[in-house]
XYZ file of N, CA, C and O in Angstrom:
724
model
N -6.840 -106.117 134.209
C -5.809 -105.104 134.255
C -5.975 -104.213 135.471
O -7.078 -103.999 135.950
N -4.878 -103.715 135.980
C -4.934 -102.900 137.192
C -5.491 -101.509 136.920
O -5.971 -100.851 137.833
N -5.436 -101.047 135.674
C -5.916 -99.695 135.384
C -7.349 -99.664 134.880
O -7.923 -98.612 134.723
N -7.940 -100.810 134.609
C -9.325 -100.844 134.125
C -9.842 -102.277 134.226
O -9.268 -103.098 134.915
N -10.902 -102.550 133.510
C -11.478 -103.890 133.521
C -10.477 -104.911 132.980
O -9.647 -104.584 132.136
N -10.552 -106.160 133.447
C -9.659 -107.194 132.918
C -9.788 -107.312 131.406
O -10.853 -107.078 130.836
N -8.675 -107.660 130.764
C -8.675 -107.777 129.308
C -7.791 -108.944 128.904
O -6.946 -109.382 129.655
N -7.999 -109.394 127.708
C -7.159 -110.443 127.170
C -6.298 -109.816 126.089
O -6.794 -109.121 125.203
N -4.986 -110.033 126.185
C -4.054 -109.488 125.207
C -3.212 -110.638 124.676
O -2.462 -111.254 125.434
N -3.343 -110.967 123.400
C -2.536 -112.055 122.855
C -1.090 -111.602 122.639
O -0.832 -110.601 121.976
N -0.162 -112.309 123.256
C 1.259 -112.047 123.071
C 1.861 -113.286 122.425
O 1.700 -114.388 122.935
N 2.555 -113.070 121.320
C 3.139 -114.239 120.655
C 4.585 -114.446 121.109
O 5.142 -113.651 121.874
N 5.182 -115.513 120.639
C 6.554 -115.826 121.038
C 7.516 -114.713 120.667
O 8.440 -114.401 121.417
N 7.326 -114.092 119.514
C 8.201 -113.007 119.094
C 8.092 -111.824 120.053
O 9.118 -111.236 120.424
N 6.858 -111.476 120.473
C 6.687 -110.405 121.465
C 7.521 -110.692 122.706
O 8.283 -109.847 123.179
N 7.336 -111.876 123.248
C 7.996 -112.224 124.503
C 9.509 -112.318 124.347
O 10.254 -111.770 125.166
N 9.980 -112.975 123.304
C 11.425 -113.128 123.122
C 12.111 -111.797 122.862
O 13.213 -111.546 123.360
N 11.476 -110.917 122.103
C 12.036 -109.589 121.857
C 12.148 -108.813 123.159
O 13.177 -108.192 123.450
N 11.116 -108.861 123.975
C 11.124 -108.138 125.236
C 12.145 -108.739 126.199
O 12.842 -108.007 126.906
N 12.260 -110.040 126.231
C 13.264 -110.679 127.092
C 14.662 -110.240 126.687
O 15.494 -109.893 127.531
N 14.937 -110.227 125.396
C 16.257 -109.796 124.904
C 16.558 -108.373 125.364
O 17.647 -108.066 125.846
N 15.566 -107.503 125.261
C 15.719 -106.115 125.678
C 15.978 -106.033 127.181
O 16.856 -105.309 127.647
N 15.201 -106.779 127.959
C 15.343 -106.747 129.420
C 16.708 -107.254 129.861
O 17.325 -106.686 130.766
N 17.179 -108.312 129.240
C 18.492 -108.838 129.604
C 19.578 -107.842 129.269
O 20.570 -107.713 130.007
N 19.402 -107.085 128.202
C 20.346 -106.036 127.853
C 20.319 -104.919 128.894
O 21.358 -104.422 129.324
N 19.132 -104.521 129.325
C 18.992 -103.466 130.339
C 19.597 -103.926 131.664
O 20.338 -103.186 132.313
N 19.278 -105.141 132.085
C 19.723 -105.632 133.393
C 21.188 -106.039 133.426
O 21.784 -106.115 134.489
N 21.763 -106.314 132.268
C 23.141 -106.784 132.191
C 23.339 -107.991 133.114
O 24.210 -108.022 133.980
N 22.493 -108.988 132.913
C 22.524 -110.179 133.754
C 23.829 -110.942 133.589
O 24.497 -110.866 132.558
N 24.153 -111.667 134.637
C 25.350 -112.505 134.667
C 24.910 -113.916 135.030
O 23.899 -114.106 135.704
N 25.681 -114.902 134.625
C 25.302 -116.298 134.907
C 25.254 -116.579 136.400
O 24.572 -117.484 136.836
N 25.947 -115.797 137.206
C 25.949 -116.014 138.652
C 24.719 -115.418 139.332
O 24.500 -115.620 140.519
N 23.885 -114.688 138.588
C 22.717 -114.040 139.181
C 21.705 -115.047 139.699
O 21.548 -116.144 139.149
N 21.031 -114.629 140.762
C 19.917 -115.379 141.331
C 18.736 -114.420 141.360
O 18.804 -113.361 141.997
N 17.682 -114.745 140.649
C 16.512 -113.879 140.529
C 15.449 -114.336 141.522
O 15.090 -115.513 141.550
N 14.954 -113.390 142.316
C 13.851 -113.683 143.224
C 12.549 -113.529 142.454
O 12.264 -112.455 141.916
N 11.776 -114.590 142.392
C 10.497 -114.571 141.682
C 9.336 -114.481 142.645
O 9.126 -115.388 143.446
N 8.594 -113.374 142.580
C 7.432 -113.226 143.464
C 6.176 -112.780 142.722
O 5.093 -112.805 143.281
N 6.336 -112.355 141.477
C 5.186 -111.867 140.721
C 4.446 -113.036 140.080
O 5.069 -113.986 139.609
N 3.127 -112.978 140.015
C 2.369 -114.110 139.469
C 2.624 -114.311 137.970
O 2.624 -113.348 137.204
N 2.839 -115.554 137.545
C 3.132 -115.815 136.135
C 1.924 -115.710 135.214
O 2.090 -115.797 134.001
N 0.720 -115.487 135.756
C -0.430 -115.313 134.881
C -0.487 -113.910 134.296
O -1.287 -113.639 133.414
N 0.376 -113.015 134.763
C 0.461 -111.661 134.220
C 1.762 -111.550 133.433
O 2.769 -112.157 133.801
N 1.774 -110.772 132.376
C 2.957 -110.720 131.509
C 4.207 -110.237 132.241
O 5.306 -110.690 131.944
N 4.081 -109.326 133.209
C 5.243 -108.844 133.961
C 5.866 -109.991 134.756
O 7.076 -110.206 134.723
N 5.043 -110.752 135.459
C 5.554 -111.875 136.224
C 6.100 -112.981 135.342
O 7.163 -113.555 135.607
N 5.374 -113.309 134.271
C 5.814 -114.347 133.347
C 7.176 -114.003 132.754
O 8.092 -114.821 132.731
N 7.317 -112.770 132.307
C 8.549 -112.345 131.662
C 9.691 -112.211 132.661
O 10.748 -112.809 132.493
N 9.483 -111.426 133.722
C 10.573 -111.049 134.618
C 10.961 -112.131 135.610
O 12.126 -112.220 136.000
N 10.010 -112.908 136.050
C 10.293 -113.882 137.103
C 10.372 -115.317 136.614
O 10.611 -116.216 137.414
N 10.174 -115.541 135.320
C 10.218 -116.912 134.823
C 11.023 -117.023 133.525
O 12.094 -117.611 133.497
N 10.528 -116.435 132.442
C 11.164 -116.625 131.141
C 12.540 -115.970 131.024
O 13.483 -116.601 130.535
N 12.677 -114.715 131.436
C 13.966 -114.026 131.308
C 15.073 -114.722 132.100
O 16.161 -114.950 131.555
N 14.842 -115.091 133.362
C 15.917 -115.800 134.073
C 16.301 -117.129 133.423
O 17.479 -117.468 133.348
N 15.307 -117.864 132.931
C 15.613 -119.138 132.274
C 16.489 -118.900 131.053
O 17.516 -119.559 130.868
N 16.111 -117.958 130.205
C 16.872 -117.706 128.979
C 18.215 -117.044 129.240
O 19.118 -117.131 128.410
N 18.370 -116.393 130.398
C 19.655 -115.795 130.768
C 20.588 -116.831 131.385
O 21.775 -116.569 131.567
N 20.038 -117.991 131.737
C 20.843 -119.003 132.411
C 21.037 -118.696 133.880
O 21.925 -119.251 134.523
N 20.218 -117.806 134.414
C 20.321 -117.438 135.830
C 19.515 -118.416 136.676
O 18.554 -119.030 136.213
N 19.913 -118.532 137.913
C 19.134 -119.336 138.845
C 17.953 -118.511 139.321
O 17.981 -117.284 139.293
N 16.904 -119.199 139.763
C 15.713 -118.522 140.281
C 15.343 -119.142 141.608
O 15.549 -120.332 141.828
N 14.776 -118.305 142.451
C 14.175 -118.788 143.676
C 12.812 -118.109 143.761
O 12.694 -116.912 143.510
N 11.787 -118.899 144.038
C 10.426 -118.354 144.039
C 9.819 -118.400 145.432
O 10.139 -119.272 146.237
N 8.947 -117.455 145.664
C 8.190 -117.382 146.910
C 6.749 -117.084 146.510
O 6.509 -116.185 145.710
N 5.778 -117.813 147.063
C 4.406 -117.702 146.556
C 3.618 -116.478 146.991
O 2.582 -116.195 146.408
N 4.099 -115.735 147.984
C 3.296 -114.634 148.520
C 4.073 -113.323 148.490
O 4.935 -113.091 149.343
N 3.787 -112.437 147.533
C 4.531 -111.172 147.445
C 4.261 -110.218 148.604
O 4.964 -109.225 148.755
N 3.270 -110.520 149.430
C 2.998 -109.659 150.593
C 3.687 -110.161 151.863
O 3.642 -109.489 152.894
N 4.326 -111.317 151.805
C 5.034 -111.873 152.954
C 6.436 -111.276 153.013
O 7.429 -111.924 152.668
N 6.516 -110.045 153.483
C 7.778 -109.298 153.463
C 8.886 -110.003 154.236
O 10.011 -110.135 153.743
N 8.592 -110.458 155.435
C 9.615 -111.121 156.244
C 10.094 -112.401 155.562
O 11.299 -112.693 155.539
N 9.162 -113.173 154.992
C 9.535 -114.389 154.274
C 10.388 -114.092 153.054
O 11.367 -114.796 152.782
N 10.045 -113.040 152.318
C 10.811 -112.671 151.127
C 12.234 -112.270 151.492
O 13.191 -112.663 150.817
N 12.375 -111.514 152.551
C 13.708 -111.086 152.986
C 14.537 -112.300 153.419
O 15.730 -112.389 153.108
N 13.905 -113.258 154.096
C 14.618 -114.485 154.481
C 15.064 -115.261 153.240
O 16.172 -115.808 153.207
N 14.228 -115.307 152.217
C 14.579 -116.002 150.979
C 15.753 -115.302 150.287
O 16.688 -115.962 149.820
N 15.726 -113.981 150.230
C 16.842 -113.229 149.633
C 18.146 -113.591 150.336
O 19.152 -113.898 149.692
N 18.135 -113.561 151.670
C 19.345 -113.852 152.446
C 19.778 -115.309 152.294
O 20.971 -115.594 152.116
N 18.844 -116.225 152.355
C 19.174 -117.651 152.315
C 19.738 -118.089 150.973
O 20.640 -118.930 150.908
N 19.209 -117.548 149.875
C 19.616 -117.991 148.542
C 20.522 -117.003 147.813
O 20.902 -117.238 146.677
N 20.839 -115.885 148.448
C 21.752 -114.914 147.839
C 21.191 -114.269 146.591
O 21.915 -114.087 145.608
N 19.916 -113.907 146.625
C 19.310 -113.264 145.448
C 20.077 -112.000 145.075
O 20.442 -111.203 145.943
N 20.325 -111.847 143.783
C 21.053 -110.678 143.285
C 20.144 -109.714 142.525
O 20.458 -108.540 142.396
N 19.034 -110.233 141.993
C 18.085 -109.404 141.242
C 16.692 -109.642 141.805
O 16.252 -110.787 141.941
N 16.010 -108.548 142.124
C 14.636 -108.611 142.604
C 13.795 -107.753 141.666
O 14.073 -106.566 141.494
N 12.804 -108.357 141.032
C 11.899 -107.645 140.130
C 10.521 -107.663 140.773
O 9.953 -108.732 141.014
N 9.991 -106.477 141.053
C 8.744 -106.403 141.796
C 8.070 -105.062 141.569
O 8.518 -104.261 140.747
N 7.030 -104.832 142.305
C 6.357 -103.539 142.278
C 6.902 -102.698 143.425
O 7.421 -103.241 144.408
N 6.790 -101.369 143.335
C 7.239 -100.532 144.441
C 6.538 -100.857 145.763
O 7.157 -100.791 146.825
N 5.265 -101.216 145.698
C 4.539 -101.566 146.924
C 5.176 -102.771 147.600
O 5.482 -102.735 148.801
N 5.400 -103.852 146.852
C 6.002 -105.052 147.436
C 7.443 -104.791 147.869
O 7.892 -105.294 148.900
N 8.176 -103.983 147.096
C 9.545 -103.636 147.476
C 9.546 -102.861 148.787
O 10.364 -103.121 149.669
N 8.624 -101.928 148.931
C 8.513 -101.174 150.181
C 8.248 -102.088 151.364
O 8.841 -101.924 152.441
N 7.372 -103.078 151.186
C 7.104 -104.054 152.256
C 8.398 -104.784 152.641
O 8.719 -104.933 153.824
N 9.140 -105.248 151.624
C 10.375 -105.981 151.893
C 11.392 -105.117 152.629
O 12.012 -105.560 153.598
N 11.565 -103.893 152.159
C 12.548 -103.011 152.777
C 12.176 -102.682 154.215
O 13.052 -102.544 155.073
N 10.892 -102.577 154.491
C 10.447 -102.295 155.858
C 10.741 -103.450 156.806
O 10.881 -103.248 158.012
N 10.838 -104.656 156.254
C 11.076 -105.836 157.081
C 12.543 -106.257 157.111
O 12.899 -107.201 157.828
N 13.392 -105.586 156.342
C 14.767 -106.053 156.146
C 15.779 -105.361 157.052
O 15.596 -104.219 157.470
N 16.874 -106.106 157.269
C 18.080 -105.540 157.869
C 19.131 -105.516 156.753
O 19.103 -106.364 155.853
N 20.059 -104.580 156.792
C 21.044 -104.477 155.695
C 21.766 -105.776 155.376
O 21.973 -106.091 154.202
N 22.120 -106.554 156.367
C 22.869 -107.792 156.104
C 22.036 -108.806 155.315
O 22.591 -109.660 154.624
N 20.719 -108.715 155.384
C 19.872 -109.635 154.631
C 19.831 -109.297 153.142
O 19.453 -110.131 152.324
N 20.201 -108.074 152.793
C 20.132 -107.604 151.396
C 21.514 -107.430 150.767
O 21.633 -106.872 149.684
N 22.550 -107.928 151.415
C 23.914 -107.658 150.959
C 24.231 -108.217 149.579
O 25.099 -107.706 148.886
N 23.513 -109.256 149.131
C 23.793 -109.858 147.820
C 23.047 -109.173 146.678
O 23.380 -109.382 145.509
N 22.057 -108.358 146.992
C 21.214 -107.746 145.950
C 22.004 -106.662 145.225
O 22.561 -105.762 145.839
N 22.026 -106.777 143.887
C 22.705 -105.742 143.105
C 21.749 -104.926 142.256
O 22.058 -103.799 141.895
N 20.565 -105.485 141.940
C 19.584 -104.761 141.128
C 18.192 -104.971 141.721
O 17.771 -106.099 141.959
N 17.491 -103.863 141.919
C 16.088 -103.873 142.332
C 15.298 -103.236 141.199
O 15.482 -102.059 140.900
N 14.461 -104.006 140.541
C 13.667 -103.508 139.419
C 12.245 -103.272 139.907
O 11.642 -104.161 140.509
N 11.717 -102.069 139.647
C 10.331 -101.794 140.015
C 9.548 -101.401 138.773
O 10.053 -100.743 137.880
N 8.306 -101.826 138.764
C 7.412 -101.479 137.675
C 5.979 -101.644 138.126
O 5.711 -102.011 139.268
N 5.060 -101.353 137.245
C 3.615 -101.485 137.447
C 2.999 -100.300 138.179
O 1.784 -100.145 138.168
N 3.812 -99.467 138.814
C 3.326 -98.259 139.478
C 4.535 -97.363 139.730
O 5.671 -97.828 139.678
N 4.295 -96.092 139.977
C 5.382 -95.146 140.242
C 6.060 -95.501 141.561
O 5.400 -95.804 142.546
N 7.363 -95.459 141.564
C 8.122 -95.768 142.773
C 8.258 -94.509 143.622
O 8.840 -93.515 143.181
N 7.732 -94.528 144.859
C 7.834 -93.355 145.724
C 9.279 -93.074 146.158
O 10.080 -94.001 146.311
N 9.583 -91.813 146.376
C 10.918 -91.420 146.823
C 11.297 -92.137 148.113
O 12.453 -92.499 148.317
N 10.331 -92.370 148.995
C 10.618 -93.054 150.266
C 11.188 -94.454 150.035
O 12.054 -94.910 150.795
N 10.730 -95.146 148.988
C 11.251 -96.486 148.683
C 12.686 -96.374 148.184
O 13.552 -97.166 148.580
N 12.976 -95.389 147.340
C 14.358 -95.163 146.903
C 15.260 -94.909 148.109
O 16.364 -95.456 148.202
N 14.807 -94.088 149.048
C 15.600 -93.759 150.228
C 15.828 -94.980 151.110
O 16.931 -95.185 151.624
N 14.790 -95.805 151.281
C 14.949 -97.048 152.049
C 15.976 -97.956 151.387
O 16.810 -98.549 152.068
N 15.905 -98.075 150.073
C 16.860 -98.925 149.350
C 18.279 -98.382 149.499
O 19.214 -99.160 149.714
N 18.445 -97.076 149.412
C 19.775 -96.468 149.600
C 20.348 -96.816 150.968
O 21.534 -97.076 151.113
N 19.500 -96.790 151.971
C 19.930 -97.023 153.347
C 20.216 -98.513 153.620
O 21.201 -98.856 154.262
N 19.350 -99.388 153.119
C 19.449 -100.809 153.450
C 20.272 -101.633 152.462
O 20.807 -102.680 152.827
N 20.336 -101.198 151.215
C 21.075 -101.940 150.183
C 21.844 -100.947 149.307
O 21.562 -100.806 148.114
N 22.820 -100.239 149.891
C 23.518 -99.189 149.125
C 24.280 -99.710 147.912
O 24.552 -98.946 146.989
N 24.581 -100.999 147.873
C 25.286 -101.586 146.730
C 24.355 -101.849 145.551
O 24.800 -102.092 144.445
N 23.055 -101.784 145.783
C 22.068 -102.114 144.744
C 21.601 -100.859 144.017
O 21.495 -99.793 144.614
N 21.301 -101.017 142.743
C 20.679 -99.933 141.986
C 19.189 -100.233 141.857
O 18.796 -101.396 141.738
N 18.393 -99.182 141.914
C 16.953 -99.317 141.716
C 16.653 -98.862 140.300
O 16.923 -97.709 139.940
N 16.126 -99.762 139.496
C 15.793 -99.459 138.110
C 14.275 -99.406 137.984
O 13.601 -100.427 138.103
N 13.762 -98.210 137.747
C 12.330 -98.045 137.565
C 12.032 -98.087 136.075
O 12.807 -97.590 135.265
N 10.909 -98.687 135.736
C 10.536 -98.772 134.339
C 9.052 -98.577 134.153
O 8.312 -98.344 135.116
N 8.632 -98.695 132.911
C 7.219 -98.542 132.570
C 6.862 -99.577 131.524
O 7.650 -99.873 130.627
N 5.672 -100.095 131.650
C 5.208 -101.027 130.647
C 3.714 -101.243 130.759
O 3.082 -100.832 131.726
N 3.180 -101.867 129.750
C 1.775 -102.258 129.739
C 1.703 -103.649 129.121
O 2.563 -104.041 128.333
N 0.698 -104.385 129.506
C 0.546 -105.761 129.036
C 0.654 -105.846 127.524
O 1.314 -106.731 126.985
N 0.023 -104.909 126.840
C 0.015 -104.946 125.375
C 1.407 -104.833 124.762
O 1.603 -105.134 123.597
N 2.382 -104.413 125.543
C 3.759 -104.288 125.052
C 4.664 -105.370 125.626
O 5.871 -105.236 125.630
N 4.104 -106.379 126.115
C 4.693 -107.648 126.582
C 5.857 -107.555 127.563
O 6.804 -108.302 127.438
N 5.879 -106.868 128.612
C 5.167 -105.680 129.026
C 6.068 -104.457 129.169
O 5.685 -103.491 129.802
N 7.283 -104.463 128.615
C 8.236 -103.372 128.873
C 8.246 -102.357 127.732
O 8.379 -102.726 126.567
N 8.120 -101.077 128.093
C 8.167 -99.983 127.124
C 9.424 -99.149 127.326
O 10.113 -98.801 126.382
N 9.714 -98.810 128.579
C 10.853 -97.947 128.887
C 11.459 -98.379 130.211
O 10.776 -98.955 131.061
N 12.751 -98.075 130.393
C 13.418 -98.455 131.643
C 14.656 -97.605 131.863
O 15.317 -97.184 130.908
N 14.939 -97.368 133.142
C 16.226 -96.808 133.518
C 17.259 -97.916 133.373
O 16.929 -99.103 133.409
N 18.514 -97.524 133.200
C 19.583 -98.501 133.046
C 20.661 -98.248 134.086
O 20.835 -97.116 134.517
N 21.418 -99.286 134.441
C 22.543 -99.053 135.352
C 23.453 -97.972 134.788
O 23.750 -97.957 133.601
N 23.844 -97.042 135.613
C 24.692 -95.934 135.179
C 23.938 -94.807 134.508
O 24.530 -93.787 134.143
N 22.643 -94.970 134.337
C 21.831 -93.945 133.672
C 20.440 -93.938 134.304
O 19.463 -94.321 133.678
N 20.411 -93.528 135.562
C 19.186 -93.584 136.355
C 18.720 -92.181 136.695
O 19.512 -91.341 137.123
N 17.455 -91.957 136.498
C 16.825 -90.712 136.928
C 15.638 -91.104 137.808
O 14.646 -91.645 137.313
N 15.786 -90.868 139.088
C 14.732 -91.241 140.037
C 13.403 -90.604 139.675
O 13.338 -89.437 139.322
N 12.358 -91.399 139.795
C 11.022 -90.899 139.525
C 10.677 -90.818 138.049
O 9.603 -90.371 137.680
N 11.595 -91.279 137.193
C 11.358 -91.267 135.745
C 11.309 -92.704 135.248
O 11.893 -93.600 135.845
N 10.625 -92.915 134.157
C 10.480 -94.271 133.618
C 11.666 -94.696 132.768
O 11.754 -95.834 132.344
N 12.596 -93.801 132.509
C 13.758 -94.140 131.707
C 13.502 -93.923 130.231
O 12.520 -93.298 129.826
N 14.397 -94.452 129.445
C 14.326 -94.312 127.992
C 13.588 -95.490 127.371
O 13.577 -96.581 127.939
N 13.010 -95.281 126.202
C 12.378 -96.416 125.516
C 13.413 -97.524 125.297
O 14.586 -97.256 125.042
N 12.967 -98.751 125.410
C 13.860 -99.875 125.177
C 13.955 -100.139 123.679
O 13.131 -99.676 122.892
N 14.974 -100.916 123.293
C 15.124 -101.280 121.886
C 13.847 -101.928 121.392
O 13.143 -102.586 122.140
N 13.557 -101.747 120.138
C 12.394 -102.332 119.469
C 11.080 -101.646 119.816
O 10.021 -102.105 119.401
N 11.134 -100.579 120.604
C 9.926 -99.822 120.934
C 10.050 -98.448 120.288
O 11.050 -97.764 120.447
N 9.035 -98.077 119.532
C 8.985 -96.743 118.940
C 8.018 -95.903 119.752
O 6.960 -96.387 120.161
N 8.385 -94.649 119.998
C 7.505 -93.756 120.746
C 7.179 -92.534 119.885
O 7.931 -92.164 118.994
N 6.055 -91.943 120.196
C 5.619 -90.744 119.501
C 4.959 -89.839 120.536
O 4.075 -90.278 121.274
N 5.407 -88.601 120.614
C 4.810 -87.648 121.537
C 3.713 -86.904 120.785
O 3.932 -86.384 119.693
N 2.526 -86.884 121.396
C 1.392 -86.228 120.743
C 0.798 -85.158 121.648
O 0.954 -85.188 122.865
N 0.127 -84.230 121.023
C -0.608 -83.204 121.756
C -1.764 -83.889 122.481
O -2.526 -84.645 121.865
N -1.938 -83.646 123.786
C -2.985 -84.349 124.519
C -4.409 -83.935 124.121
O -5.361 -84.661 124.393
N -4.562 -82.802 123.453
C -5.899 -82.354 123.058
C -6.343 -82.913 121.724
O -7.471 -83.395 121.572
N -5.447 -82.871 120.735
C -5.866 -83.317 119.393
C -5.107 -84.545 118.894
O -5.325 -85.005 117.776
N -4.217 -85.081 119.706
C -3.443 -86.281 119.386
C -2.568 -86.149 118.140
O -2.169 -87.149 117.563
N -2.250 -84.947 117.766
C -1.354 -84.723 116.628
C 0.096 -84.853 117.106
O 0.448 -84.385 118.184
N 0.935 -85.499 116.309
C 2.337 -85.669 116.716
C 3.033 -84.328 116.927
O 2.785 -83.352 116.200
N 3.878 -84.290 117.935
C 4.681 -83.096 118.238
C 6.122 -83.362 117.809
O 6.546 -84.526 117.760
N 6.859 -82.311 117.523
C 8.265 -82.528 117.127
C 9.097 -83.088 118.285
O 8.792 -82.903 119.411
């Protein structure tokens, strides 16, 4: 895990299918969508967002093996007309730094997760892909992996969004862990 020592988390088919259903609802995918896959499938975020969800949505996928190859990723987006890019803010920042607006003209949704998205990345996306929305979310492997997400038409920059369907949240006092109203 990126926040501590590696761990094994068993996710069953119900976990994954429930989360995929939620993600497809958030993304409002269309059959014409082309998803750019760059996240490794050995992690639940990559497995879910770049492999299973597009397959079950009936969307086409295009994969690139190196998420740090910004110039290559931008060429793939342009060549295959990717409409949805699911990545981390770091990798998105790399791509935006290497891109020209015409290379991103087909992108309609940029999904970021796994770390907080810096304001500079939002600003780059506004400048280079003004037709695209940036949806920031939050998740952890144990939640297969989506907990909360911004939605199209309901975006608050720098926030993780609202809890997704099938996720219950509880706000607790950070000192004694007692639930708060």
